[in-house]
PDB file of C-alpha atoms (C1' of nucleotides) in Angstrom:
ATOM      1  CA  UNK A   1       2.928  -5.093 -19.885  1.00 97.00           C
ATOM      2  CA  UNK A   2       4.773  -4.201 -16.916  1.00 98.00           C
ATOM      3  CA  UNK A   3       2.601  -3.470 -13.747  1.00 98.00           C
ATOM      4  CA  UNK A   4       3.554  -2.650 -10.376  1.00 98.00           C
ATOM      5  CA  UNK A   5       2.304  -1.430  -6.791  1.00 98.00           C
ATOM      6  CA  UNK A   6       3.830   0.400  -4.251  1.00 97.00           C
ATOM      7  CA  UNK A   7       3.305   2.056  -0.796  1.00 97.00           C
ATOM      8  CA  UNK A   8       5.487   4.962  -1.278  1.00 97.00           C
ATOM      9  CA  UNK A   9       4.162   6.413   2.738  1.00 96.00           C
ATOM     10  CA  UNK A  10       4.674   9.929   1.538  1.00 95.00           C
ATOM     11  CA  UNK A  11       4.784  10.609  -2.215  1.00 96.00           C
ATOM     12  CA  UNK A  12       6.233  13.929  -1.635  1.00 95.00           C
ATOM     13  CA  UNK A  13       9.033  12.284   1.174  1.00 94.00           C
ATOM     14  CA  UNK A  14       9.601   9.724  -1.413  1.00 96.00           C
ATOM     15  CA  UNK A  15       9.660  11.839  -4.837  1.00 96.00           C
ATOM     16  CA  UNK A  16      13.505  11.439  -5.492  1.00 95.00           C
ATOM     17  CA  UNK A  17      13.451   7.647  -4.887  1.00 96.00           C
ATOM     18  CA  UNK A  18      10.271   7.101  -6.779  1.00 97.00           C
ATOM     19  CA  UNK A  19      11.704   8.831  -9.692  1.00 97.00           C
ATOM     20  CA  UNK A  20      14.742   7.178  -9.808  1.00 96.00           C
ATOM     21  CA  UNK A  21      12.915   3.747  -9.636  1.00 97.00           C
ATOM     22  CA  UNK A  22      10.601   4.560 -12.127  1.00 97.00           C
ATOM     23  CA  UNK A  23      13.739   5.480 -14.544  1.00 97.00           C
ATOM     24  CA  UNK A  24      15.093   2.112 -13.434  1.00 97.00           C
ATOM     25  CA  UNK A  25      12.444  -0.147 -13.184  1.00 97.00           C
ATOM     26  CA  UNK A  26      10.250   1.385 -16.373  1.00 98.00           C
ATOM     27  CA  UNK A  27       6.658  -0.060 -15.222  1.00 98.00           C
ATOM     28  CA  UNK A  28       3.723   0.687 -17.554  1.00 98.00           C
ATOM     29  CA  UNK A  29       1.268   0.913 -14.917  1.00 98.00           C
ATOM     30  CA  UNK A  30       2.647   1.973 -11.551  1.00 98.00           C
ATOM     31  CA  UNK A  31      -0.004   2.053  -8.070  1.00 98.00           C
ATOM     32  CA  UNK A  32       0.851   4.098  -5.812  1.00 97.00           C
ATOM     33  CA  UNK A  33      -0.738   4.130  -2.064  1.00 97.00           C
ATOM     34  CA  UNK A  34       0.027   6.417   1.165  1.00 96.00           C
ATOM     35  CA  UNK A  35       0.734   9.382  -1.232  1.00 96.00           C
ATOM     36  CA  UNK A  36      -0.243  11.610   1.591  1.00 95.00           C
ATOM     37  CA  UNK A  37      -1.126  15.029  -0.581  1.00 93.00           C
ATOM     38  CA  UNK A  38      -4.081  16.155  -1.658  1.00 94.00           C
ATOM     39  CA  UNK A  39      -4.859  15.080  -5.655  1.00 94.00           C
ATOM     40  CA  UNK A  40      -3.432  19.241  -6.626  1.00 93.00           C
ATOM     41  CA  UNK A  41      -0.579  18.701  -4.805  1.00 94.00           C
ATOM     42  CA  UNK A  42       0.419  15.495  -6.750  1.00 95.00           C
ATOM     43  CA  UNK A  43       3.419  15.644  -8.557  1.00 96.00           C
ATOM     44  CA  UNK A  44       1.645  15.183 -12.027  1.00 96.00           C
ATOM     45  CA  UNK A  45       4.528  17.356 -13.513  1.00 96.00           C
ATOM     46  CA  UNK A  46       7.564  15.395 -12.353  1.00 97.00           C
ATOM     47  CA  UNK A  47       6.202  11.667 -13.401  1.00 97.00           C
ATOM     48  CA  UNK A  48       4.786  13.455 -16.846  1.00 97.00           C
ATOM     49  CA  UNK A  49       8.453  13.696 -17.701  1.00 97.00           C
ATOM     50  CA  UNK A  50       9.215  10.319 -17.253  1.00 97.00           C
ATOM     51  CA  UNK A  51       6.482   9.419 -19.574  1.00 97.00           C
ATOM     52  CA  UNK A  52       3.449   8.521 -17.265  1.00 98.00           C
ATOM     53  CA  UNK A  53       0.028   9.950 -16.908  1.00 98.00           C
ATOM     54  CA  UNK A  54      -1.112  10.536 -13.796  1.00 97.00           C
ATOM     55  CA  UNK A  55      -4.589  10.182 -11.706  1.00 97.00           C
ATOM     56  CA  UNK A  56      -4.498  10.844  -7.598  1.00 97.00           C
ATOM     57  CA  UNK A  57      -7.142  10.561  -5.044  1.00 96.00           C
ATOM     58  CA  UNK A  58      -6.128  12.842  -1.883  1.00 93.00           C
ATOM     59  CA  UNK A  59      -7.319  13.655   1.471  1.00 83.00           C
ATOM     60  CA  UNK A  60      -4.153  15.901   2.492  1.00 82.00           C
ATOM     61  CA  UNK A  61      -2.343  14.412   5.409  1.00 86.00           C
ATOM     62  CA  UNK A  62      -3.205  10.852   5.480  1.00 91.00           C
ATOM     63  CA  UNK A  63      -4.299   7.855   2.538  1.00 95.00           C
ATOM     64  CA  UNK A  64      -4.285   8.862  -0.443  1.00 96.00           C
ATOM     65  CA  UNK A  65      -3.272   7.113  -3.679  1.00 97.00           C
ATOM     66  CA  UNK A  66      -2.780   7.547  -7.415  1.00 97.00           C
ATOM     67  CA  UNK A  67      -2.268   5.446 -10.280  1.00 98.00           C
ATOM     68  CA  UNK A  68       0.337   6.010 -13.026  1.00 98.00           C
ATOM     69  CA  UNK A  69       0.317   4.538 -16.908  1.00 98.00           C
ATOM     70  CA  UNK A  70       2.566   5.150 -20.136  1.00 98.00           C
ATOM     71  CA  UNK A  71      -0.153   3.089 -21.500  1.00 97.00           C
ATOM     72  CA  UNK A  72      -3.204   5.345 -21.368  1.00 98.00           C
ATOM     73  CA  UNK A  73      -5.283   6.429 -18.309  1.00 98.00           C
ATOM     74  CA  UNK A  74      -9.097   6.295 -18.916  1.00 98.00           C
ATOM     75  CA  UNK A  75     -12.473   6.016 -17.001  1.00 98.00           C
ATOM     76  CA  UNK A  76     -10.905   7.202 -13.623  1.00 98.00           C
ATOM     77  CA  UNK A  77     -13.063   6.549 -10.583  1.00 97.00           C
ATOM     78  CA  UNK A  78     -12.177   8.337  -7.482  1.00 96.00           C
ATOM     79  CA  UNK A  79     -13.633   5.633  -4.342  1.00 96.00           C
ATOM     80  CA  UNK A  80     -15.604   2.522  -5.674  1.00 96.00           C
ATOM     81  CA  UNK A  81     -19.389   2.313  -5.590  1.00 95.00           C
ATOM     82  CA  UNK A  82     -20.890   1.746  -2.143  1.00 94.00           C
ATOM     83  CA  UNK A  83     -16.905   2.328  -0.390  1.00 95.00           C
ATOM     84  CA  UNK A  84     -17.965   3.569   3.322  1.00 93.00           C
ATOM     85  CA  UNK A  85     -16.352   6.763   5.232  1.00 91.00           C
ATOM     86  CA  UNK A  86     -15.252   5.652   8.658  1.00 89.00           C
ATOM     87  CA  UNK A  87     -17.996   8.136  10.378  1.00 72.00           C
ATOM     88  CA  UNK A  88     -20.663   6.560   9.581  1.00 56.00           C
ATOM     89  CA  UNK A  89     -20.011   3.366  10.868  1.00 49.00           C
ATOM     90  CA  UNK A  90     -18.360   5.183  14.330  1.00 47.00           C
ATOM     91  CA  UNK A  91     -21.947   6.994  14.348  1.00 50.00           C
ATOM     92  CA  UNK A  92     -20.808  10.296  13.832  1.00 48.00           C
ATOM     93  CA  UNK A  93     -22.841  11.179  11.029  1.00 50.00           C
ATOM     94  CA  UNK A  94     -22.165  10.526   7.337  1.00 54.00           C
ATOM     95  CA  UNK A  95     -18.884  10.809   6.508  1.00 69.00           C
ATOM     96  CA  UNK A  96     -17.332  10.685   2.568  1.00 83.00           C
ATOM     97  CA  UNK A  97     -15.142   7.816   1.767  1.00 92.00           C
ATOM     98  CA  UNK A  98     -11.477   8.405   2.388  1.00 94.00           C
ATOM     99  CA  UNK A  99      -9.020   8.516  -0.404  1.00 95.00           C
ATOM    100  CA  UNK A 100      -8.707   4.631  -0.234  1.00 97.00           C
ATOM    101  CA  UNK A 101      -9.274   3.811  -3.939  1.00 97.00           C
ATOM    102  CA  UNK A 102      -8.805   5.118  -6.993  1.00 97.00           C
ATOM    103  CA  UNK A 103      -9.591   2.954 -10.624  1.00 98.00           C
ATOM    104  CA  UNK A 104      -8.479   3.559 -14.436  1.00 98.00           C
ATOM    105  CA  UNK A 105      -8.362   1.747 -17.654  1.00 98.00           C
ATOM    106  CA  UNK A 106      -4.864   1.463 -18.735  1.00 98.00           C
ATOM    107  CA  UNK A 107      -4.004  -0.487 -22.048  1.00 95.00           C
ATOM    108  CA  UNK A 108      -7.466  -2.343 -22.000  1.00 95.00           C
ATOM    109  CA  UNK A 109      -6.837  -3.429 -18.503  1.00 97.00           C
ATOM    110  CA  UNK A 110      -8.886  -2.001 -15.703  1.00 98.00           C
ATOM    111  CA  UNK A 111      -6.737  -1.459 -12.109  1.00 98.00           C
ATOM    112  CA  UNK A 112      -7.604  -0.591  -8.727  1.00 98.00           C
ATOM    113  CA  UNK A 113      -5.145   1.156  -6.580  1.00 98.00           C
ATOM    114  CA  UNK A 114      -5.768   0.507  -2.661  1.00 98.00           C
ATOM    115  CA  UNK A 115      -5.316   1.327   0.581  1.00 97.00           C
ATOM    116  CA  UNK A 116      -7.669  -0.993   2.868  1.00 97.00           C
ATOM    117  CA  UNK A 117      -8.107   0.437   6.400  1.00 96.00           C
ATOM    118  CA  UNK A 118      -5.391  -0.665   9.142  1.00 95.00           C
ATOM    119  CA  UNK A 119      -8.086  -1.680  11.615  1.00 95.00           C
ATOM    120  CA  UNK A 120      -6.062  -0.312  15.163  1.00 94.00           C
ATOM    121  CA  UNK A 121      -7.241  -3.384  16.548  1.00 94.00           C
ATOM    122  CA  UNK A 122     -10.025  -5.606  16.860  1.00 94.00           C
ATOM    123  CA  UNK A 123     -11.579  -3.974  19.214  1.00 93.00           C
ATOM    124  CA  UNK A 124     -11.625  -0.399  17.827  1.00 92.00           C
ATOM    125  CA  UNK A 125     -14.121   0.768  15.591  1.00 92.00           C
ATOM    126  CA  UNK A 126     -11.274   1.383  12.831  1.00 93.00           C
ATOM    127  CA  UNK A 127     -11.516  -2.614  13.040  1.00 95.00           C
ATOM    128  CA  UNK A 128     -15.454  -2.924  12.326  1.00 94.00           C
ATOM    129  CA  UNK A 129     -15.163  -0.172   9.147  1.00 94.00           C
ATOM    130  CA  UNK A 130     -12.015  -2.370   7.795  1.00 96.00           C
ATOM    131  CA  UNK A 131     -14.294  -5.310   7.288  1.00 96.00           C
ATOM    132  CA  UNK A 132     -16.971  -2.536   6.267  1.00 95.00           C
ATOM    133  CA  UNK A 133     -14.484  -1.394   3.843  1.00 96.00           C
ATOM    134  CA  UNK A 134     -13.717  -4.717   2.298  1.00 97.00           C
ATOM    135  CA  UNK A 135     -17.485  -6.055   2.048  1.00 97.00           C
ATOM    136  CA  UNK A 136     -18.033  -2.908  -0.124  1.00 97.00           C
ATOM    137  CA  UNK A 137     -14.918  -3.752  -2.381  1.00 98.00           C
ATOM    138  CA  UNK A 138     -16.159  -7.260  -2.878  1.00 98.00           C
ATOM    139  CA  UNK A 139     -19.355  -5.880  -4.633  1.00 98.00           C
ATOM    140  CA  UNK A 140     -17.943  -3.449  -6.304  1.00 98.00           C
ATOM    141  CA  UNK A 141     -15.557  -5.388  -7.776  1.00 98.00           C
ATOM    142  CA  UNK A 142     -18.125  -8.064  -8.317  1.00 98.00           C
ATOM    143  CA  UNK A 143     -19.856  -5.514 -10.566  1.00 98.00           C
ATOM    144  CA  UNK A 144     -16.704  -4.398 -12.364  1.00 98.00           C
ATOM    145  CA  UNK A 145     -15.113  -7.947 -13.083  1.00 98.00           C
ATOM    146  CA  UNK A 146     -17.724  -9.431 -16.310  1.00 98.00           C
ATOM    147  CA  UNK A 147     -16.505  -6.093 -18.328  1.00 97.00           C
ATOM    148  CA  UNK A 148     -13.225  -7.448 -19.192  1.00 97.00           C
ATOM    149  CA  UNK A 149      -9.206  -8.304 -17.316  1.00 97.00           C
ATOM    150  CA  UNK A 150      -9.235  -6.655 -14.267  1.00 98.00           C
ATOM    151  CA  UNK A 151      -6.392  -6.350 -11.445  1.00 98.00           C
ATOM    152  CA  UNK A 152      -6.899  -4.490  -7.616  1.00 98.00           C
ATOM    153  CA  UNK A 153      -3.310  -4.223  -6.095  1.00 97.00           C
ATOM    154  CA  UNK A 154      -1.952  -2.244  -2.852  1.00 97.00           C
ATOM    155  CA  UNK A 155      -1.919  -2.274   0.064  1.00 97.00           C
ATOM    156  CA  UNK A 156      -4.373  -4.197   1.631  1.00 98.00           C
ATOM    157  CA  UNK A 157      -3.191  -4.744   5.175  1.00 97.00           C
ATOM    158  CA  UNK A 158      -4.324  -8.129   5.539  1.00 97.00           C
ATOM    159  CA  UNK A 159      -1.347 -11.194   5.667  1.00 97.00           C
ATOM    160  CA  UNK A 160      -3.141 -13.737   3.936  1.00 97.00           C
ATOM    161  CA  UNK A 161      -1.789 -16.622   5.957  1.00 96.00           C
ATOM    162  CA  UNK A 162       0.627 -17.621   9.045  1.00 96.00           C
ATOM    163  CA  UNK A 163       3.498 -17.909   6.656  1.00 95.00           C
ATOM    164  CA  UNK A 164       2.664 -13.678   5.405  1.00 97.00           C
ATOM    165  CA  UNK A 165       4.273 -12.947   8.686  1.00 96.00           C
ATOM    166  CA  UNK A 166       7.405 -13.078  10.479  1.00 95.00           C
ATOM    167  CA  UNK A 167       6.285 -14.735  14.349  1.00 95.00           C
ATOM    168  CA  UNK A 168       2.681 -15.843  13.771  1.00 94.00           C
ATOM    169  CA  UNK A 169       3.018 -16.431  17.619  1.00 93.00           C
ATOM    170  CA  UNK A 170       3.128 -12.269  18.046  1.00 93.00           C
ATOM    171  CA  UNK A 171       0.071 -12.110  15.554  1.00 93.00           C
ATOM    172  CA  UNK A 172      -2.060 -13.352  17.879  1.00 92.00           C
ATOM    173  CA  UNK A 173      -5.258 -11.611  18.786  1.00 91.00           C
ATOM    174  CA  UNK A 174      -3.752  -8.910  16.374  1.00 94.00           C
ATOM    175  CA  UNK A 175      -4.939  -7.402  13.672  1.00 96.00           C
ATOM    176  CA  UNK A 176      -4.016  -8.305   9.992  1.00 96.00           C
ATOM    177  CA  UNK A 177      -4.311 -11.770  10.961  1.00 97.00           C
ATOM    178  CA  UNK A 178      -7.654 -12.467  12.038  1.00 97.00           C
ATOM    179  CA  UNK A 179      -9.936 -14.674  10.011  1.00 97.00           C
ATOM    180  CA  UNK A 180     -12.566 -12.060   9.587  1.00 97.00           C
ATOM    181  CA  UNK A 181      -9.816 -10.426   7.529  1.00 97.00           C
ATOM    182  CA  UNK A 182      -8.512 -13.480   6.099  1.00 97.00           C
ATOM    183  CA  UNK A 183     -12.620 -14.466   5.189  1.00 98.00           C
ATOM    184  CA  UNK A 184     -12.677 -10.994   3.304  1.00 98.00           C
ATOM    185  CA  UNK A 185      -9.969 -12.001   1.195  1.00 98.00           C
ATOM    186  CA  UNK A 186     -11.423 -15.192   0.618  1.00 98.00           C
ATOM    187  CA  UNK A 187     -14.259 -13.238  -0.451  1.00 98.00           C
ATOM    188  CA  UNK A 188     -12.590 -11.583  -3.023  1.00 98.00           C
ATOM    189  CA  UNK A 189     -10.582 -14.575  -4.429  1.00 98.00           C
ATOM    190  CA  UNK A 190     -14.313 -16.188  -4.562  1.00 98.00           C
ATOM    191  CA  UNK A 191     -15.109 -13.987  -7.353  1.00 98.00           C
ATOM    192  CA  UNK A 192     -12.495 -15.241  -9.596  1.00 98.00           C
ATOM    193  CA  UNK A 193     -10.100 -13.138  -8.271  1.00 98.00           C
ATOM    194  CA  UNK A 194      -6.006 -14.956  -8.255  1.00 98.00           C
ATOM    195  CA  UNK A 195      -3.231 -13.647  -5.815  1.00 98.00           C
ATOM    196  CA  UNK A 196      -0.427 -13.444  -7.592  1.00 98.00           C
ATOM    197  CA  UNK A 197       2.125 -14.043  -5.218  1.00 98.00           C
ATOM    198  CA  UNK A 198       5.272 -12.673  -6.119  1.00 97.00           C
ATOM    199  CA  UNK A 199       8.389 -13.975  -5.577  1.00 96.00           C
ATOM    200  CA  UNK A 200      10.820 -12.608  -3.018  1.00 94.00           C
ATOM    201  CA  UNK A 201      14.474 -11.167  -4.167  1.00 88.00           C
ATOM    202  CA  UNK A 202      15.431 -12.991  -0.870  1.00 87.00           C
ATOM    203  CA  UNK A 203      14.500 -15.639   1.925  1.00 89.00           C
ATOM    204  CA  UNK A 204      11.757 -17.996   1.345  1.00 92.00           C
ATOM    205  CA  UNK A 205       8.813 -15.458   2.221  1.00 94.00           C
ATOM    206  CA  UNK A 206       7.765 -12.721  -0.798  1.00 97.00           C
ATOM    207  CA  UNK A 207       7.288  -9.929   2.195  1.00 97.00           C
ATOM    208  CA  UNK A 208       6.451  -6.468   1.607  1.00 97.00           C
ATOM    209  CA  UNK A 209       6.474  -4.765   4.331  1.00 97.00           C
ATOM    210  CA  UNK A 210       8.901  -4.317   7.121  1.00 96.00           C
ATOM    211  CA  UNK A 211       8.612  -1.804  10.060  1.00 96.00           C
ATOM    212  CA  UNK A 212      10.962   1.395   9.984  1.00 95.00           C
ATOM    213  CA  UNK A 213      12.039   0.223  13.694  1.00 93.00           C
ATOM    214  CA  UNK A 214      14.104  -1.833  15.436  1.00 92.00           C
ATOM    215  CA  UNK A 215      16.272  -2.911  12.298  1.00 93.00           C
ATOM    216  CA  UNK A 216      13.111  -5.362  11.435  1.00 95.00           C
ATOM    217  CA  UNK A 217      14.006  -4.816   7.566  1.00 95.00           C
ATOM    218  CA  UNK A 218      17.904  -6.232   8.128  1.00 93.00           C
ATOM    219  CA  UNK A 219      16.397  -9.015  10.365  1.00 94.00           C
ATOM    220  CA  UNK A 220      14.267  -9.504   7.503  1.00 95.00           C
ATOM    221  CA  UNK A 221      11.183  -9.770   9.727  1.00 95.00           C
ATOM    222  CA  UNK A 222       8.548  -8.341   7.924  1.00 96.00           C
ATOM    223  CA  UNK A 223       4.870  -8.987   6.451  1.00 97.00           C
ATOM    224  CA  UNK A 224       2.964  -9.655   3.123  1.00 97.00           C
ATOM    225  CA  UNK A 225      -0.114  -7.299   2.769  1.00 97.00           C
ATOM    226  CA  UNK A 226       0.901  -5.906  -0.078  1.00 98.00           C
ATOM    227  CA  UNK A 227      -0.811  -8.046  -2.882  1.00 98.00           C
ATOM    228  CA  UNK A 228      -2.092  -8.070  -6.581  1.00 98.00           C
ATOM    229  CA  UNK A 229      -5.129  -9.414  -6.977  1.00 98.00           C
ATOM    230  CA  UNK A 230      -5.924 -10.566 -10.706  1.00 98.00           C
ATOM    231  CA  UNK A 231      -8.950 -11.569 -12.529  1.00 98.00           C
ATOM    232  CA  UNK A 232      -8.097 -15.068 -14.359  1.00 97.00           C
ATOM    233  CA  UNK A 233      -7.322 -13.671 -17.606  1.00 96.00           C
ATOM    234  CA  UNK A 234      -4.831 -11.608 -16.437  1.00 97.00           C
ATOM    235  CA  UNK A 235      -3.469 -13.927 -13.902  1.00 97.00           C
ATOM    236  CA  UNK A 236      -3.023 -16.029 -16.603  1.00 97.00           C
ATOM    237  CA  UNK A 237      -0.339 -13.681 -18.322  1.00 97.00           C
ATOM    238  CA  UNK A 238       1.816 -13.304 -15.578  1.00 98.00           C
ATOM    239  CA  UNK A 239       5.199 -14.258 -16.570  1.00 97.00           C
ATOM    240  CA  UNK A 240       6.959 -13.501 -13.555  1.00 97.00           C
ATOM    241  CA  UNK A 241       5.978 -11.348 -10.271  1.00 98.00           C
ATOM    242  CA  UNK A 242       8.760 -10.070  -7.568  1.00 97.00           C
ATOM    243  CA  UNK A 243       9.249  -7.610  -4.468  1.00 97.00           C
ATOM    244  CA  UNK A 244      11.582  -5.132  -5.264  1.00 97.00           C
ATOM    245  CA  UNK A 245      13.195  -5.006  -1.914  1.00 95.00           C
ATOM    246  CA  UNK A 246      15.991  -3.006  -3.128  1.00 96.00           C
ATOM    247  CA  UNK A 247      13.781  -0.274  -2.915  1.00 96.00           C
ATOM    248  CA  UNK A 248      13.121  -0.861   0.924  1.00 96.00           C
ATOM    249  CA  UNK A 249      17.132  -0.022   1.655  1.00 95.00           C
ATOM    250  CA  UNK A 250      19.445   3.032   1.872  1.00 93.00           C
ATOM    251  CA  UNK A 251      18.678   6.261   3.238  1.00 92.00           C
ATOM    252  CA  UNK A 252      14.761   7.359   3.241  1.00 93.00           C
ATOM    253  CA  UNK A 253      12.896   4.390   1.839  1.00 96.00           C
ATOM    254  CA  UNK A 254       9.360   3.501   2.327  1.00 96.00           C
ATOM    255  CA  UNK A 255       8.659   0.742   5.197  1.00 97.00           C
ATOM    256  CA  UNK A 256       7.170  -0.731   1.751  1.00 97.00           C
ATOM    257  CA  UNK A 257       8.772  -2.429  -1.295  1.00 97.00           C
ATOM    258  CA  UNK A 258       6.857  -2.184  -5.218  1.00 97.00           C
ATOM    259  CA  UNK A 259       5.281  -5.360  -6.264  1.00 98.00           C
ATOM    260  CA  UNK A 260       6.521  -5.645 -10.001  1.00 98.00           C
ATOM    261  CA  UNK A 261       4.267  -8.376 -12.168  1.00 98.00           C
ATOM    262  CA  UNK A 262       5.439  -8.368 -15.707  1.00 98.00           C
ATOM    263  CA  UNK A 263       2.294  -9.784 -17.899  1.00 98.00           C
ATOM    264  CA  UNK A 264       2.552 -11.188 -21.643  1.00 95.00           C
ATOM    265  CA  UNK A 265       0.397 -10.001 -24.403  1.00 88.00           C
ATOM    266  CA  UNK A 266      -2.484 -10.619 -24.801  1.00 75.00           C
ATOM    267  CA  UNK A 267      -2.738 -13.684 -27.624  1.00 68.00           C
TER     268      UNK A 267
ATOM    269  C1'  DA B   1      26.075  -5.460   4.418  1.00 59.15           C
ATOM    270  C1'  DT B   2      20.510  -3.487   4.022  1.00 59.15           C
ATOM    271  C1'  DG B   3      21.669  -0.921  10.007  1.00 59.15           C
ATOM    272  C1'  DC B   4      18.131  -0.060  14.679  1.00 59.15           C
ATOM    273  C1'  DC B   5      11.298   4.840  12.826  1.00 59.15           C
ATOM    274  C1'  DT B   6       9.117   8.153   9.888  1.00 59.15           C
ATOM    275  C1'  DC B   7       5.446  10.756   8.059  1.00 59.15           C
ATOM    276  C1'  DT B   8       2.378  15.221   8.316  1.00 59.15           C
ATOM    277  C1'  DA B   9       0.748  19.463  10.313  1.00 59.15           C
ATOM    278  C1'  DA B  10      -4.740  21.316  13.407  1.00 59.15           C
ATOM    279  C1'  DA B  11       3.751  21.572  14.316  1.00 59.15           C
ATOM    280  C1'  DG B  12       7.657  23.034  18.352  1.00 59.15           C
ATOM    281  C1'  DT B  13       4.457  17.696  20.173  1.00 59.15           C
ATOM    282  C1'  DA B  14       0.983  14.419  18.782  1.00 59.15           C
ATOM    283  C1'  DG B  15      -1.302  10.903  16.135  1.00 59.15           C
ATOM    284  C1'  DA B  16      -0.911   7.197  12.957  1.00 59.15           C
ATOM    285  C1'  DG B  17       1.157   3.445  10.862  1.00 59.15           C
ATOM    286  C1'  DA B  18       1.012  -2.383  11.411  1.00 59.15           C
TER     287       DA B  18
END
DNA sequence: ATGCCTCTAAAGTAGAGA
């Protein structure tokens, strides 16, 4: 099984390149974050030729994120159990969980597509509901992970350590970095839960993310928070994991490159 | 070379991303 993980930052922008990768790249399962339209607008038609099924979680203008599978597409859960709305933890009443996560059985395997909060900074409420946000994942996937393989990929906005970043020295008292971020990974990899760290087409560090300005991409300085996190009996199938950072160049990419983890069968 | 930001809409500028 081929599985992958991208934030497209527009699935509508990026509908053309996404297509074309797809075609190229032929993943199996295929999770998508930043889609940016609302789960009607999704373009459930134009993946459907290519072969894939399709299941979206949308707010409209901002999140949002889908997963697609040539391998069947079952039990889809819009949010996880318990995932907080960024209003209620601001104090401005109850608020519904944005379109951060969105889960499916594909193929026997059960995957989470997400999009953890950005935090602003550490001082902004955004911050406090990140951390929120990721406290209600851990349980949630705590409950999920005794049913069978599991694997929770996207975009997580955390860089795991110094070496996930370009200048650690300009990541200081920044988000991303912080170890209340870094403990709410740890949190998750405490429930049996393996980062498969994939391996970069380039340069020593397996980055996924590089900033649309400044020519950061070309200078190659650019971040890992893009990960795949794997229960053990899928982590223990991966044959080979790698960025696709030929999808970050050319004209109109995402700021992101796909995660592609190719798994073997199950024996 | 891969090339200096881009997306959406409550749009003609502003907010968000990280």
């Amino acid at each position: 099984m081929r599985l992958a993980t991208w934030n497209v930052n527009s699935v509508k922008a990026r509908l053309p390149r996404l297509l074309d990768w797809l075609a190229a790249t032929e993943p199996d399962v295929l999770c998508l974050q930043e889609t940016k339209c609302p789960a009607e607008a999704f373009p459930a038609a134009e993946v459907g030729e290519l072969g894939y099924a399709a299941a979206a979680h949308g707010d409209g203008r901002w999140n949002g994120v889908a997963v697609l599978s040539r391998v069947g597409l079952d039990e889809v859960t819009l949010s996880f159990p318990g995932e907080p709305g960024f209003g209620e933890l601001a104090g401005v009443g109850a608020a519904r969980p944005e379109a951060r996560a969105i889960g499916a059985t594909c193929g026997g395997l059960r995957v989470w597509s997400l999009y953890a909060p950005n935090g602003r900074a550490v001082d902004s409420p955004h911050f406090a509901y990140k951390l929120e946000w990721f406290a209600a994942l851990r349980d949630a996937l705590a409950a999920e992970l005794p049913s069978g393989p599991l694997v929770a990929c996207g975009d997580y906005n955390v860089a795991p350590t110094d070496a996930d970043v370009w200048d650690p020295a300009l990541f200081v008292g920044a988000t991303h970095v912080t170890p209340a971020e870094r403990d709410a990974l740890a949190a998750l990899r405490a429930l049996g839960l393996h980062d498969v760290v994939p391996t970069p087409m380039k340069g020593p560090h397996p980055f996924t993310y590089w900033d649309y300005r400044a020519g950061m991409f070309h200078q190659n300085k650019g971040m890992r928070i893009d990960l795949v996190y794997a229960s053990g009996d899928v982590s223990g199938r991966v044959r080979s994991a790698y960025v696709d950072r030929e999808a970050r160049k050319g004209k109109g990419p995402s700021d992101h490159a796909p995660i592609v983890v190719d798994l073997d069968p199950i024996s």
